[in-house]
Short mmCIF file of C-alpha atoms in Angstrom, two decimals:
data_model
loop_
_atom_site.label_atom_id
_atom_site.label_comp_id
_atom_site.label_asym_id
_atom_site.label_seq_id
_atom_site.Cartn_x
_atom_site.Cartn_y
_atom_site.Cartn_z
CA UNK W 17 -2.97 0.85 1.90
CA UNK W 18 -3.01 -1.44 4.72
CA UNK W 19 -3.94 -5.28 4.46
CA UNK W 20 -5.19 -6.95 7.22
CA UNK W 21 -4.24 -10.58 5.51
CA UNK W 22 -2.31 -12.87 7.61
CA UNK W 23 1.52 -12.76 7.38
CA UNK W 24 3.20 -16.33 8.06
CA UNK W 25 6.37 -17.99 7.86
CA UNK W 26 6.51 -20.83 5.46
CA UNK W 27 6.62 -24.33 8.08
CA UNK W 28 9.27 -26.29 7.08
CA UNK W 29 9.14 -30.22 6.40
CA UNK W 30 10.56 -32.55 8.92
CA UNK W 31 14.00 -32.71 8.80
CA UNK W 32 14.11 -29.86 7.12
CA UNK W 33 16.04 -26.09 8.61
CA UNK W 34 13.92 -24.09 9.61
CA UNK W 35 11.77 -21.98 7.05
CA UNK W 36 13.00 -18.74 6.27
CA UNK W 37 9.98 -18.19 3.83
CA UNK W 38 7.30 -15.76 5.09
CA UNK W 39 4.18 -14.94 2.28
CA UNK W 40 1.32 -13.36 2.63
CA UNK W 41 -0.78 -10.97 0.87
CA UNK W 42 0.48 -7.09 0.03
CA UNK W 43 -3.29 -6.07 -1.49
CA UNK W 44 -6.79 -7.57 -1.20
CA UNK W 45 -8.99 -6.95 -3.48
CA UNK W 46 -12.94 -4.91 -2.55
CA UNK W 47 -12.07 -4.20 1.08
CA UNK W 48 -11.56 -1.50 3.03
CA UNK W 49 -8.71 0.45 3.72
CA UNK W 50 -8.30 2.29 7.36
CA UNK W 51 -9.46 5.64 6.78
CA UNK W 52 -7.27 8.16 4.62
CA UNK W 53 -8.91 10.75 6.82
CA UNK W 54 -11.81 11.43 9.37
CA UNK W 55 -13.10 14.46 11.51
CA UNK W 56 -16.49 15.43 12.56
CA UNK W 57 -17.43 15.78 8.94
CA UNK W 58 -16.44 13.46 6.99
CA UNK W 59 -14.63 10.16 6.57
CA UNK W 60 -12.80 8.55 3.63
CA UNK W 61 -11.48 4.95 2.97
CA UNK W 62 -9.92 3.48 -0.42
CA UNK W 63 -10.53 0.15 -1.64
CA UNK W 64 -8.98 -1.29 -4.56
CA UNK W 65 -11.00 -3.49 -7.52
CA UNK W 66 -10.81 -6.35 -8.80
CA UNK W 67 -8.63 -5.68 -12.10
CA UNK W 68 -6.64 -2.62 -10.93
CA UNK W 69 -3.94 -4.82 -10.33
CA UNK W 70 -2.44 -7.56 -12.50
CA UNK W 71 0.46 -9.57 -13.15
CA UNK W 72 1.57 -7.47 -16.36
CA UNK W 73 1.39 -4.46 -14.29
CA UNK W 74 3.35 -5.97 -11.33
CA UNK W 75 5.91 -6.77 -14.41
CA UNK W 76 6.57 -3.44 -15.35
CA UNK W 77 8.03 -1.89 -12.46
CA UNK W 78 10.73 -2.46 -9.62
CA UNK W 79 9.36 -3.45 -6.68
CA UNK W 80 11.18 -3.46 -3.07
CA UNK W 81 10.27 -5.80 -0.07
CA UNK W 82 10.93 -3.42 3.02
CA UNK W 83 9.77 -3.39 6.46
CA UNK W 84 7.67 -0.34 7.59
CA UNK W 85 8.04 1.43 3.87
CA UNK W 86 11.91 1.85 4.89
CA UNK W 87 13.96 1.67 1.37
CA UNK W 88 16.66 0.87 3.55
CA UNK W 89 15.33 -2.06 5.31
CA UNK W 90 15.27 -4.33 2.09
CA UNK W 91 14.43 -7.59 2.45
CA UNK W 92 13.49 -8.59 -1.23
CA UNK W 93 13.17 -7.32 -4.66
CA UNK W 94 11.28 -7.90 -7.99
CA UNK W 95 13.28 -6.07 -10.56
CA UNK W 96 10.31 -6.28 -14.00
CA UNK W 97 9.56 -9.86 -12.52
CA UNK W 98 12.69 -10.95 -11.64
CA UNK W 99 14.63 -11.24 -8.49
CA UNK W 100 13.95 -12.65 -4.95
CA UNK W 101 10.37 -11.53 -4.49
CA UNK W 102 7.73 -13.79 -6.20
CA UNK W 103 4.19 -12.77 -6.35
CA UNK W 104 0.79 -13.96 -8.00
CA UNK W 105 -2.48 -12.46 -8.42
CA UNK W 106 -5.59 -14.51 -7.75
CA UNK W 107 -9.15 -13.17 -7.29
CA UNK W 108 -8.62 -12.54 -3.25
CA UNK W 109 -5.58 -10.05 -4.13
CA UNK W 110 -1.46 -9.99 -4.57
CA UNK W 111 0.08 -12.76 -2.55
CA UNK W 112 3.57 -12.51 -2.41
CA UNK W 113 6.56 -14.79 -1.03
CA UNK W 114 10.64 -14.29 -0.25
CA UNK W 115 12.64 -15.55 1.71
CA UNK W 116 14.39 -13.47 3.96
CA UNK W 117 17.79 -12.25 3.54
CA UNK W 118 20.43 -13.72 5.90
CA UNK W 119 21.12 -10.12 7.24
CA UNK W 120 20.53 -8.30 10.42
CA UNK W 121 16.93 -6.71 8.93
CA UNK W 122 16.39 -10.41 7.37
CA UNK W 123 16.92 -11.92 10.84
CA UNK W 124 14.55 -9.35 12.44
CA UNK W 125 11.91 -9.74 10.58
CA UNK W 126 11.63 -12.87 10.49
CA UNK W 127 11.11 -13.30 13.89
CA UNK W 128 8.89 -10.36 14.53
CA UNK W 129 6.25 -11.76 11.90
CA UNK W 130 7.22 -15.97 13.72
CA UNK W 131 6.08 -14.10 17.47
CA UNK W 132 2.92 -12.23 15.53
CA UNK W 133 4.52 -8.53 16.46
CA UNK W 134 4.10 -8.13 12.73
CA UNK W 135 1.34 -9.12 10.96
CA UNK W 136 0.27 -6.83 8.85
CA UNK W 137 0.62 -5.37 5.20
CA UNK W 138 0.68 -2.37 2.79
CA UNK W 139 2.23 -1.16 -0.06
CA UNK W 140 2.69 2.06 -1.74
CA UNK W 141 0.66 2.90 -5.63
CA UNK W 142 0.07 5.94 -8.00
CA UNK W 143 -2.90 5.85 -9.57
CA UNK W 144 -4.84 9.09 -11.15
CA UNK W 145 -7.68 10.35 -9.39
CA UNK W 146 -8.94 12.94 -11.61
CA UNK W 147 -9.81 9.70 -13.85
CA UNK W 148 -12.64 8.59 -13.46
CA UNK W 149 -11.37 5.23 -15.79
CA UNK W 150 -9.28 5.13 -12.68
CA UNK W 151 -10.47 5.82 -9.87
CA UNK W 152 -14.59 6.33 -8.85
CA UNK W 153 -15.56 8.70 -5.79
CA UNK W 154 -18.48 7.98 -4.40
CA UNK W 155 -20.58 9.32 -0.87
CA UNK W 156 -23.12 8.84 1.34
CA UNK W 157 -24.39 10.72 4.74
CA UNK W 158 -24.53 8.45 7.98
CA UNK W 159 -25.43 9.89 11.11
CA UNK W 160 -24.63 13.67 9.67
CA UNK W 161 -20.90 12.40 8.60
CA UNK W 162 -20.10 11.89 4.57
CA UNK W 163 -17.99 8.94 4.11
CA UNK W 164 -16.47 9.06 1.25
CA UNK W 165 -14.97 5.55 -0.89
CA UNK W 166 -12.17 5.81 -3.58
CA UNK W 167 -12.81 2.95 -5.58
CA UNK W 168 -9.14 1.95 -7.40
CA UNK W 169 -10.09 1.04 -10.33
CA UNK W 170 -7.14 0.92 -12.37
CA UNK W 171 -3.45 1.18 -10.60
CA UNK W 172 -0.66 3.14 -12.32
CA UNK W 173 2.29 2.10 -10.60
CA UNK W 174 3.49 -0.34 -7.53
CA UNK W 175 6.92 0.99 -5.59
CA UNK W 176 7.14 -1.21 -2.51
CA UNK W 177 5.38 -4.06 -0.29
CA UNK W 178 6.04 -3.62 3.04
CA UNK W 179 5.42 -5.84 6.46
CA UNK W 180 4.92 -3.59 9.49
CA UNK W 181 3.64 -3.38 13.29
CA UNK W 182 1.33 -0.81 12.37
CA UNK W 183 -0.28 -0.56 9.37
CA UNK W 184 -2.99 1.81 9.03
CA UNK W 185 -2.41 3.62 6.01
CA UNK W 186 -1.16 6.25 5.82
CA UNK W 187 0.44 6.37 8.94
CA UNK W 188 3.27 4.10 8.36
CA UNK W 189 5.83 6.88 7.18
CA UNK W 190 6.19 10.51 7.54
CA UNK W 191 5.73 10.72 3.85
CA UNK W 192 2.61 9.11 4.16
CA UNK W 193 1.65 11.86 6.96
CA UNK W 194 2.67 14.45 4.79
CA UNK W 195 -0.29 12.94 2.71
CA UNK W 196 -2.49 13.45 4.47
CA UNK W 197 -1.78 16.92 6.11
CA UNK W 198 -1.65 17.56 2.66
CA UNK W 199 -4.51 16.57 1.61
CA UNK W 200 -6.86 18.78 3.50
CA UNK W 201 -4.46 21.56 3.33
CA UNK W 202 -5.50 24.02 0.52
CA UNK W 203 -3.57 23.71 -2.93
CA UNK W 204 -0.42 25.78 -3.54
CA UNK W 205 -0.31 27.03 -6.68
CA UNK W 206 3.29 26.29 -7.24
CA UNK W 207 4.16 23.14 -5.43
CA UNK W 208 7.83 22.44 -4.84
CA UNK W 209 10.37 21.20 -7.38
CA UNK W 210 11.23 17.76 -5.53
CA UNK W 211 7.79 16.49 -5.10
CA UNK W 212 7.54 12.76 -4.35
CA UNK W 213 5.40 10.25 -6.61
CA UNK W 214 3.31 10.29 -3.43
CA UNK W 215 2.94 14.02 -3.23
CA UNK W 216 1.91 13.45 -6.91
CA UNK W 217 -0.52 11.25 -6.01
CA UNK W 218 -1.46 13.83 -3.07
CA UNK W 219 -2.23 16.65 -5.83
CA UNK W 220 -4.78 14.55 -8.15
CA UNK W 221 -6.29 13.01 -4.73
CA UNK W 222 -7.01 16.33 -3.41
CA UNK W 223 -8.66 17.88 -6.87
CA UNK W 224 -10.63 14.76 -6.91
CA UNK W 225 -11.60 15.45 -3.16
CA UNK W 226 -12.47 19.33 -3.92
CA UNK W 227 -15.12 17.63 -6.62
CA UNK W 228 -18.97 17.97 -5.39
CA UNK W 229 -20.77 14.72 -4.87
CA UNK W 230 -24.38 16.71 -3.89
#
């Protein structure tokens, strides 16, 4: 999911090192994603609810700072709430904050987001779209294309934040392009042993997308 939300290092006070703090926001709340997928017809975008993300969740799982959804470029981590990535929810979305590591990726990064090369944000979620308590599919016809919005309604898990160049989900990994090959491929009836929580997520996505609106 990306986020356009501006990504900033922290200024420091005077007299004062230089900031090594850079925050922004991982999810916003009731806007658009860039679309999951679009041909000639039809187009579909995710946005995620007010609610389907919350502190207690955030809680319950270990979360990784990376750059570009790379494990291995770690800059932070929330380990069940503790660790060196804060975050808070407030009604605009999940603002995090770290400060970066003083490592080669650490350095990096934080100079890619002080020259604006990175700016943007996304992180990677489960939630189950055969729910409707979950997630609601809804459609309308413009111009003779159906655009399609998965409203999140409710979020199962939260895996990573991520600050990258490009951030139109899902095209910031090849996992995430695997999605959405996947996604308008037909189902296999036996899908392979060492499926991915996002290839997970891929499976109820697509049954939800198979589901007739008209």
């Amino acid at each position: 999911m990306f986020t356009a939300a501006s990504l900033q290092v922290r200024e420091a006070a005077e007299g004062e090192a230089p900031s090594r703090i850079i925050e922004g926001y991982a999810i916003l709340f009731n806007v658009l994603s860039a679309p999951l997928w679009a041909d000639e017809d039809s187009e579909a975008r995710e946005v995620i609810a007010v609610g389907a993300v919350t502190k207690e969740l955030l809680d319950g799982f270990d979360i990784k700072m990376t750059m570009f959804h790379n494990r291995q470029l770690l800059l932070a981590r929330s380990n069940k709430g503790a660790g060196t990535l804060t975050y808070e929810v407030d009604e605009k979305g999940v603002k995090f904050r770290f400060e970066a590591p003083n490592t080669i990726d650490g350095d990096k990064a934080l100079e890619l987001v002080r020259r604006g090369d990175i700016g943007g944000c996304s992180f990677a979620f489960t939630t189950r779209y055969y729910d409707d308590a979950c997630v609601e599919r809804s459609a309308k016809v413009v111009n003779g294309t159906t655009m399609i919005t998965y409203t999140v309604k409710a979020v199962t898990g939260i895996y990573d934040f991520t600050i990258t160049d490009n951030p139109a989900y899902p095209d910031t990994s090849v996992e995430a392009r695997e999605f959405v090959a996947g996604l308008k491929a037909p189902e296999t009836p036996e899908p392979p042993k060492d499926n991915t929580k996002m290839r997970e997520q891929l499976r109820e996505m697509r049954c939800a997308a198979n589901s007739k609106l008209f």
